[in-house]
Amino acid sequence: MLSQKFLSRLKNASAVTVLTGAGISAESGIPTFRGKDGIWEDKKVEELATAATLENNPELFWKFYNWRKKLINEVKPNLGHYALVDFERLYEDFFLVTQNVDNLHRTAGNEKIVELHGNIFNTKCSKCGKIHTEPISEVIQLPECKYCGGHLRPDVVLFGENLEEKNLKKAQEAAAGCEIFFSVGTSSIVEPAASLPYLAKANGSYVVEINPEETPLSDHADECLRGATGKLLPALVIIIEKLQS
Ligand code: BJW
Ligand code: ZN
């Protein structure tokens, strides 16, 4: 049962911000980072996707990212992703902040989006920082920058690296300015994304968590919907359409 306050916000809000994490892509077949699924060749995914692995073992790092890119290339958006395209249609001032690098929200059709942790299909020069958007095939030797000869790396934000200032600013503005903030399929521990729901709440937003598991955010959210995004988000779309009609 949804609370009256939540239903009223769903009906009357125009500014809605959604933060997504790996959980929304889990039902497409992409393993999440933490917990039992976050293992690749006996190594923890959360330890592979780090600046330390890129620096100390770039071959292993690229082997992992070759695997991840191939996997992501083979999967499709799921019902949870498509429901967020409906959210964008239903709310005038909608904004999607994703921590995912898998491009699935864009493939599904969302346009008002910021990718806080980058996009796995782009590469970036470690030396001059230029972004390369042309596709690169499986990396066997470390690829080089066509401008300066530096090593290329995936254009993703690893632990200990700074997020793009303009992306973070957009996400913070969307969090501070919304009437409902959804935190969807994220363990809510990786900063600075994990602070966004608190920023939203401090500015009067109604904070809703969607996750089958409890997270550190759960006790601070106004509403927790326990379950998979592929079921709960489409169900919410039906409710919103009824409320708005
Ligand atoms: C389902 C489901 C279904 C399953 N439906 N749900 C302040 C305090 C302490 C430390 C820091 C701090 N500020 C910064 C830091 C350091 C660090 C950090 O946050 N550490 C914490 C772990 C403590 N942050 C950083 O380093 C960031 N940089 C930064 O802030 O720079 C300035 C700075 C540096 C150092 C110190 C201080 C300031 C950068 C963070 C970059 C994160 N990068 C990665 C890899 C990206 C590349 C790639 O994807 O290949 O981003 S790590 C990984 O974690 C990835 C994710 O985007 C991110 C978040 O994970 P997410 O999405 O939450 O996934 P999971 O697996 O954790 O959770 C999945 C959830 O789904 C679970 O809850 C499931 O239950 C759920 N689920 N199935 C719905 N069907
Ligand atoms: Zn370069």
Short mmCIF file of N, CA, C and O in Angstrom, two decimals, residues 135-238:
data_model
loop_
_atom_site.label_atom_id
_atom_site.label_comp_id
_atom_site.label_asym_id
_atom_site.label_seq_id
_atom_site.Cartn_x
_atom_site.Cartn_y
_atom_site.Cartn_z
N PRO A 135 34.05 3.70 -31.82
CA PRO A 135 34.13 2.40 -31.15
C PRO A 135 35.52 1.80 -31.29
O PRO A 135 36.16 1.94 -32.34
N ILE A 136 36.01 1.16 -30.23
CA ILE A 136 37.26 0.41 -30.38
C ILE A 136 36.94 -1.06 -30.16
O ILE A 136 36.11 -1.41 -29.33
N SER A 137 37.61 -1.90 -30.95
CA SER A 137 37.33 -3.32 -30.82
C SER A 137 38.09 -3.87 -29.62
O SER A 137 38.76 -3.13 -28.91
N GLU A 138 37.99 -5.16 -29.41
CA GLU A 138 38.60 -5.78 -28.23
C GLU A 138 40.08 -5.36 -28.11
O GLU A 138 40.83 -5.41 -29.08
N VAL A 139 40.45 -4.95 -26.90
CA VAL A 139 41.81 -4.46 -26.70
C VAL A 139 42.75 -5.61 -26.40
O VAL A 139 42.56 -6.37 -25.46
N ILE A 140 43.77 -5.74 -27.25
CA ILE A 140 44.77 -6.78 -26.99
C ILE A 140 46.07 -6.09 -26.55
O ILE A 140 46.63 -6.41 -25.52
N GLN A 141 46.48 -5.06 -27.35
CA GLN A 141 47.56 -4.20 -26.87
C GLN A 141 46.91 -2.92 -26.35
O GLN A 141 45.85 -2.53 -26.84
N LEU A 142 47.54 -2.25 -25.40
CA LEU A 142 46.93 -1.04 -24.87
C LEU A 142 46.76 -0.01 -25.99
O LEU A 142 47.71 0.31 -26.68
N PRO A 143 45.53 0.50 -26.19
CA PRO A 143 45.29 1.44 -27.29
C PRO A 143 45.91 2.81 -26.99
O PRO A 143 46.02 3.20 -25.83
N GLU A 144 46.29 3.52 -28.07
CA GLU A 144 46.95 4.81 -27.89
C GLU A 144 46.11 5.96 -28.41
O GLU A 144 45.34 5.80 -29.36
N CYS A 145 46.29 7.11 -27.79
CA CYS A 145 45.58 8.34 -28.18
C CYS A 145 46.12 8.85 -29.52
O CYS A 145 47.33 8.95 -29.70
N LYS A 146 45.18 9.19 -30.45
CA LYS A 146 45.63 9.65 -31.77
C LYS A 146 46.18 11.09 -31.72
O LYS A 146 46.79 11.55 -32.66
N TYR A 147 45.93 11.80 -30.63
CA TYR A 147 46.43 13.17 -30.52
C TYR A 147 47.82 13.23 -29.89
O TYR A 147 48.68 13.96 -30.34
N CYS A 148 48.04 12.44 -28.81
CA CYS A 148 49.29 12.64 -28.06
C CYS A 148 50.05 11.33 -27.83
O CYS A 148 51.15 11.35 -27.27
N GLY A 149 49.47 10.19 -28.21
CA GLY A 149 50.18 8.91 -28.02
C GLY A 149 50.03 8.31 -26.63
O GLY A 149 50.54 7.23 -26.34
N GLY A 150 49.30 9.01 -25.72
CA GLY A 150 49.08 8.48 -24.37
C GLY A 150 48.20 7.23 -24.41
O GLY A 150 47.61 6.91 -25.44
N HIS A 151 48.14 6.51 -23.27
CA HIS A 151 47.31 5.30 -23.22
C HIS A 151 45.83 5.66 -23.11
O HIS A 151 45.46 6.55 -22.34
N LEU A 152 45.00 4.91 -23.85
CA LEU A 152 43.55 5.11 -23.72
C LEU A 152 43.01 4.20 -22.64
O LEU A 152 43.51 3.11 -22.41
N ARG A 153 41.94 4.65 -22.00
CA ARG A 153 41.25 3.90 -20.95
C ARG A 153 39.76 4.12 -21.14
O ARG A 153 39.35 5.09 -21.79
N PRO A 154 38.93 3.26 -20.58
CA PRO A 154 37.49 3.51 -20.69
C PRO A 154 37.15 4.85 -20.02
O PRO A 154 37.76 5.21 -19.01
N ASP A 155 36.18 5.55 -20.58
CA ASP A 155 35.78 6.84 -20.02
C ASP A 155 34.77 6.62 -18.89
O ASP A 155 33.60 6.94 -19.01
N VAL A 156 35.26 6.01 -17.82
CA VAL A 156 34.42 5.75 -16.65
C VAL A 156 35.13 6.31 -15.42
O VAL A 156 36.35 6.45 -15.43
N VAL A 157 34.34 6.63 -14.39
CA VAL A 157 34.94 7.20 -13.17
C VAL A 157 35.22 6.08 -12.17
O VAL A 157 34.30 5.38 -11.73
N LEU A 158 36.50 5.91 -11.85
CA LEU A 158 36.90 4.84 -10.93
C LEU A 158 37.01 5.40 -9.52
O LEU A 158 37.06 6.62 -9.32
N PHE A 159 37.05 4.51 -8.53
CA PHE A 159 37.20 4.96 -7.15
C PHE A 159 38.42 5.86 -7.00
O PHE A 159 39.49 5.56 -7.54
N GLY A 160 38.26 6.94 -6.27
CA GLY A 160 39.37 7.85 -6.03
C GLY A 160 39.53 8.89 -7.13
O GLY A 160 40.35 9.79 -7.01
N GLU A 161 38.74 8.76 -8.20
CA GLU A 161 38.80 9.76 -9.27
C GLU A 161 37.63 10.74 -9.12
O GLU A 161 36.57 10.38 -8.60
N ASN A 162 37.85 11.95 -9.60
CA ASN A 162 36.80 12.95 -9.51
C ASN A 162 35.76 12.77 -10.60
O ASN A 162 36.09 12.42 -11.73
N LEU A 163 34.51 13.04 -10.25
CA LEU A 163 33.45 13.05 -11.26
C LEU A 163 33.59 14.34 -12.07
O LEU A 163 34.15 15.32 -11.58
N GLU A 164 33.05 14.33 -13.29
CA GLU A 164 33.00 15.57 -14.10
C GLU A 164 32.20 16.60 -13.31
O GLU A 164 31.04 16.35 -12.94
N GLU A 165 32.81 17.74 -13.10
CA GLU A 165 32.18 18.79 -12.28
C GLU A 165 30.79 19.15 -12.80
O GLU A 165 29.83 19.26 -12.04
N LYS A 166 30.67 19.31 -14.15
CA LYS A 166 29.38 19.77 -14.70
C LYS A 166 28.29 18.70 -14.53
O LYS A 166 27.13 19.01 -14.31
N ASN A 167 28.67 17.42 -14.60
CA ASN A 167 27.70 16.35 -14.41
C ASN A 167 27.21 16.31 -12.97
O ASN A 167 26.01 16.17 -12.70
N LEU A 168 28.14 16.44 -12.03
CA LEU A 168 27.77 16.42 -10.61
C LEU A 168 26.87 17.61 -10.29
O LEU A 168 25.88 17.47 -9.56
N LYS A 169 27.19 18.76 -10.87
CA LYS A 169 26.39 19.97 -10.61
C LYS A 169 24.95 19.77 -11.11
O LYS A 169 23.99 20.07 -10.40
N LYS A 170 24.82 19.20 -12.31
CA LYS A 170 23.48 18.94 -12.87
C LYS A 170 22.70 18.02 -11.95
O LYS A 170 21.51 18.19 -11.70
N ALA A 171 23.37 16.94 -11.48
CA ALA A 171 22.71 15.95 -10.62
C ALA A 171 22.28 16.61 -9.31
O ALA A 171 21.17 16.37 -8.81
N GLN A 172 23.15 17.45 -8.75
CA GLN A 172 22.82 18.10 -7.47
C GLN A 172 21.66 19.07 -7.64
O GLN A 172 20.77 19.15 -6.80
N GLU A 173 21.64 19.78 -8.78
CA GLU A 173 20.53 20.71 -9.03
C GLU A 173 19.21 19.94 -9.16
O GLU A 173 18.19 20.35 -8.63
N ALA A 174 19.28 18.82 -9.88
CA ALA A 174 18.06 18.01 -10.08
C ALA A 174 17.58 17.43 -8.75
O ALA A 174 16.38 17.31 -8.50
N ALA A 175 18.51 17.06 -7.87
CA ALA A 175 18.13 16.51 -6.56
C ALA A 175 17.53 17.61 -5.69
O ALA A 175 16.50 17.41 -5.04
N ALA A 176 18.17 18.76 -5.69
CA ALA A 176 17.72 19.85 -4.81
C ALA A 176 16.39 20.44 -5.28
O ALA A 176 15.65 20.99 -4.47
N GLY A 177 16.08 20.30 -6.57
CA GLY A 177 14.90 20.99 -7.11
C GLY A 177 13.69 20.09 -7.34
O GLY A 177 12.71 20.54 -7.92
N CYS A 178 13.73 18.84 -6.89
CA CYS A 178 12.61 17.95 -7.25
C CYS A 178 11.60 17.78 -6.11
O CYS A 178 11.91 18.04 -4.95
N GLU A 179 10.40 17.33 -6.49
CA GLU A 179 9.35 17.08 -5.49
C GLU A 179 9.34 15.61 -5.05
O GLU A 179 8.93 15.29 -3.95
N ILE A 180 9.74 14.74 -5.96
CA ILE A 180 9.92 13.32 -5.59
C ILE A 180 11.30 12.89 -6.09
O ILE A 180 11.68 13.19 -7.23
N PHE A 181 12.04 12.21 -5.21
CA PHE A 181 13.35 11.68 -5.58
C PHE A 181 13.30 10.17 -5.42
O PHE A 181 13.03 9.66 -4.33
N PHE A 182 13.55 9.45 -6.50
CA PHE A 182 13.58 7.99 -6.45
C PHE A 182 15.03 7.51 -6.45
O PHE A 182 15.82 7.91 -7.31
N SER A 183 15.36 6.64 -5.49
CA SER A 183 16.67 6.00 -5.47
C SER A 183 16.43 4.54 -5.84
O SER A 183 15.78 3.80 -5.12
N VAL A 184 16.93 4.14 -7.01
CA VAL A 184 16.49 2.90 -7.63
C VAL A 184 17.66 1.95 -7.88
O VAL A 184 18.60 2.30 -8.61
N GLY A 185 17.65 0.77 -7.25
CA GLY A 185 18.65 -0.26 -7.58
C GLY A 185 20.08 0.14 -7.29
O GLY A 185 20.98 -0.23 -8.02
N THR A 186 20.27 0.86 -6.19
CA THR A 186 21.65 1.21 -5.80
C THR A 186 21.86 0.90 -4.32
O THR A 186 20.93 1.05 -3.52
N SER A 187 23.09 0.47 -4.00
CA SER A 187 23.40 0.13 -2.60
C SER A 187 23.56 1.38 -1.75
O SER A 187 23.72 1.29 -0.54
N SER A 188 23.55 2.56 -2.39
CA SER A 188 23.58 3.84 -1.66
C SER A 188 24.80 4.00 -0.77
O SER A 188 24.71 4.56 0.32
N ILE A 189 25.95 3.49 -1.25
CA ILE A 189 27.16 3.68 -0.44
C ILE A 189 28.25 4.45 -1.18
O ILE A 189 29.20 4.90 -0.55
N VAL A 190 28.15 4.56 -2.49
CA VAL A 190 29.23 5.20 -3.23
C VAL A 190 28.95 6.71 -3.36
O VAL A 190 27.94 7.13 -3.91
N GLU A 191 29.89 7.47 -2.82
CA GLU A 191 29.79 8.93 -2.86
C GLU A 191 30.38 9.46 -4.17
O GLU A 191 31.24 8.81 -4.75
N PRO A 192 29.98 10.61 -4.66
CA PRO A 192 28.99 11.53 -4.07
C PRO A 192 27.53 11.20 -4.42
O PRO A 192 26.64 11.84 -3.90
N ALA A 193 27.29 10.16 -5.27
CA ALA A 193 25.90 9.83 -5.65
C ALA A 193 25.05 9.54 -4.41
O ALA A 193 23.87 9.93 -4.33
N ALA A 194 25.64 8.87 -3.41
CA ALA A 194 24.88 8.44 -2.23
C ALA A 194 24.34 9.63 -1.44
O ALA A 194 23.40 9.48 -0.65
N SER A 195 24.92 10.81 -1.62
CA SER A 195 24.44 12.00 -0.88
C SER A 195 23.25 12.68 -1.55
O SER A 195 22.59 13.51 -0.94
N LEU A 196 22.97 12.31 -2.82
CA LEU A 196 21.92 13.03 -3.55
C LEU A 196 20.54 12.92 -2.88
O LEU A 196 19.84 13.93 -2.78
N PRO A 197 20.11 11.72 -2.42
CA PRO A 197 18.79 11.67 -1.78
C PRO A 197 18.69 12.53 -0.52
O PRO A 197 17.62 13.09 -0.23
N TYR A 198 19.80 12.69 0.19
CA TYR A 198 19.78 13.54 1.41
C TYR A 198 19.65 15.01 1.02
O TYR A 198 18.97 15.78 1.69
N LEU A 199 20.29 15.37 -0.08
CA LEU A 199 20.17 16.75 -0.58
C LEU A 199 18.72 17.01 -0.99
O LEU A 199 18.15 18.06 -0.71
N ALA A 200 18.11 16.00 -1.65
CA ALA A 200 16.71 16.14 -2.07
C ALA A 200 15.81 16.31 -0.85
O ALA A 200 14.99 17.22 -0.78
N LYS A 201 16.02 15.45 0.14
CA LYS A 201 15.17 15.48 1.34
C LYS A 201 15.32 16.82 2.08
O LYS A 201 14.34 17.40 2.53
N ALA A 202 16.54 17.29 2.19
CA ALA A 202 16.79 18.56 2.88
C ALA A 202 16.07 19.71 2.18
O ALA A 202 15.80 20.75 2.79
N ASN A 203 15.77 19.53 0.90
CA ASN A 203 15.07 20.58 0.14
C ASN A 203 13.59 20.27 -0.03
O ASN A 203 12.94 20.79 -0.93
N GLY A 204 13.06 19.38 0.80
CA GLY A 204 11.62 19.16 0.85
C GLY A 204 11.10 18.07 -0.08
O GLY A 204 9.90 17.88 -0.21
N SER A 205 11.99 17.34 -0.72
CA SER A 205 11.52 16.30 -1.64
C SER A 205 11.06 15.06 -0.86
O SER A 205 11.50 14.81 0.26
N TYR A 206 10.18 14.29 -1.48
CA TYR A 206 9.72 13.01 -0.92
C TYR A 206 10.64 11.93 -1.49
O TYR A 206 10.72 11.75 -2.70
N VAL A 207 11.36 11.23 -0.59
CA VAL A 207 12.40 10.31 -1.06
C VAL A 207 11.88 8.87 -1.02
O VAL A 207 11.40 8.39 0.01
N VAL A 208 11.97 8.21 -2.16
CA VAL A 208 11.44 6.85 -2.30
C VAL A 208 12.58 5.92 -2.72
O VAL A 208 13.28 6.20 -3.71
N GLU A 209 12.76 4.84 -1.98
CA GLU A 209 13.78 3.85 -2.37
C GLU A 209 13.10 2.64 -3.01
O GLU A 209 12.09 2.15 -2.51
N ILE A 210 13.68 2.17 -4.12
CA ILE A 210 13.19 0.92 -4.73
C ILE A 210 14.36 -0.05 -4.79
O ILE A 210 15.36 0.18 -5.49
N ASN A 211 14.26 -1.12 -4.01
CA ASN A 211 15.37 -2.07 -3.89
C ASN A 211 14.85 -3.31 -3.16
O ASN A 211 14.10 -3.17 -2.19
N PRO A 212 15.23 -4.51 -3.59
CA PRO A 212 14.78 -5.68 -2.84
C PRO A 212 15.43 -5.78 -1.45
O PRO A 212 14.91 -6.44 -0.56
N GLU A 213 16.56 -5.09 -1.28
CA GLU A 213 17.31 -5.17 -0.02
C GLU A 213 17.30 -3.81 0.69
O GLU A 213 17.15 -2.78 0.06
N GLU A 214 17.54 -3.88 2.01
CA GLU A 214 17.73 -2.62 2.76
C GLU A 214 19.08 -2.01 2.41
O GLU A 214 20.03 -2.74 2.09
N THR A 215 19.18 -0.70 2.49
CA THR A 215 20.46 -0.01 2.27
C THR A 215 20.61 1.04 3.39
O THR A 215 19.65 1.28 4.14
N PRO A 216 21.75 1.69 3.46
CA PRO A 216 21.89 2.74 4.49
C PRO A 216 20.88 3.87 4.31
O PRO A 216 20.60 4.62 5.25
N LEU A 217 20.30 3.99 3.10
CA LEU A 217 19.31 5.05 2.88
C LEU A 217 17.94 4.69 3.47
O LEU A 217 17.16 5.57 3.82
N SER A 218 17.68 3.38 3.60
CA SER A 218 16.31 2.92 3.91
C SER A 218 15.68 3.66 5.10
O SER A 218 14.53 4.07 5.04
N ASP A 219 16.45 3.83 6.17
CA ASP A 219 15.89 4.46 7.38
C ASP A 219 15.59 5.93 7.18
O ASP A 219 14.89 6.54 7.99
N HIS A 220 16.14 6.52 6.13
CA HIS A 220 15.96 7.96 5.92
C HIS A 220 14.96 8.25 4.79
O HIS A 220 14.58 9.41 4.59
N ALA A 221 14.57 7.21 4.07
CA ALA A 221 13.63 7.41 2.96
C ALA A 221 12.22 7.57 3.50
O ALA A 221 11.88 7.03 4.56
N ASP A 222 11.38 8.31 2.77
CA ASP A 222 9.98 8.46 3.19
C ASP A 222 9.18 7.22 2.86
O ASP A 222 8.16 6.93 3.49
N GLU A 223 9.63 6.48 1.86
CA GLU A 223 8.89 5.28 1.42
C GLU A 223 9.92 4.29 0.87
O GLU A 223 10.83 4.69 0.13
N CYS A 224 9.79 3.01 1.24
CA CYS A 224 10.67 1.99 0.67
C CYS A 224 9.81 0.96 -0.03
O CYS A 224 8.93 0.36 0.59
N LEU A 225 10.05 0.76 -1.32
CA LEU A 225 9.33 -0.27 -2.06
C LEU A 225 10.30 -1.42 -2.25
O LEU A 225 11.33 -1.25 -2.91
N ARG A 226 9.96 -2.55 -1.66
CA ARG A 226 10.88 -3.69 -1.69
C ARG A 226 10.55 -4.61 -2.85
O ARG A 226 9.47 -5.21 -2.90
N GLY A 227 11.46 -4.71 -3.80
CA GLY A 227 11.23 -5.61 -4.93
C GLY A 227 12.10 -5.20 -6.10
O GLY A 227 12.94 -4.30 -6.00
N ALA A 228 11.89 -5.87 -7.21
CA ALA A 228 12.71 -5.64 -8.40
C ALA A 228 12.16 -4.46 -9.20
O ALA A 228 10.94 -4.28 -9.31
N THR A 229 13.08 -3.70 -9.79
CA THR A 229 12.67 -2.52 -10.58
C THR A 229 11.84 -2.92 -11.81
O THR A 229 10.95 -2.18 -12.21
N GLY A 230 12.12 -4.08 -12.37
CA GLY A 230 11.40 -4.54 -13.56
C GLY A 230 9.91 -4.76 -13.29
O GLY A 230 9.10 -4.75 -14.22
N LYS A 231 9.57 -4.97 -12.02
CA LYS A 231 8.15 -5.13 -11.66
C LYS A 231 7.58 -3.82 -11.11
O LYS A 231 6.50 -3.38 -11.49
N LEU A 232 8.33 -3.22 -10.18
CA LEU A 232 7.77 -2.08 -9.44
C LEU A 232 7.66 -0.81 -10.29
O LEU A 232 6.68 -0.07 -10.18
N LEU A 233 8.65 -0.55 -11.14
CA LEU A 233 8.57 0.70 -11.94
C LEU A 233 7.41 0.66 -12.94
O LEU A 233 6.65 1.64 -13.02
N PRO A 234 7.20 -0.45 -13.69
CA PRO A 234 6.03 -0.47 -14.57
C PRO A 234 4.71 -0.37 -13.78
O PRO A 234 3.75 0.27 -14.25
N ALA A 235 4.67 -0.95 -12.59
CA ALA A 235 3.44 -0.85 -11.77
C ALA A 235 3.21 0.61 -11.37
O ALA A 235 2.07 1.10 -11.39
N LEU A 236 4.28 1.32 -11.06
CA LEU A 236 4.14 2.75 -10.71
C LEU A 236 3.64 3.56 -11.90
O LEU A 236 2.82 4.48 -11.74
N VAL A 237 4.11 3.22 -13.09
CA VAL A 237 3.67 3.95 -14.29
C VAL A 237 2.15 3.83 -14.45
O VAL A 237 1.46 4.82 -14.72
N ILE A 238 1.63 2.63 -14.22
CA ILE A 238 0.17 2.43 -14.34
C ILE A 238 -0.57 3.30 -13.32
O ILE A 238 -1.55 3.97 -13.63
#
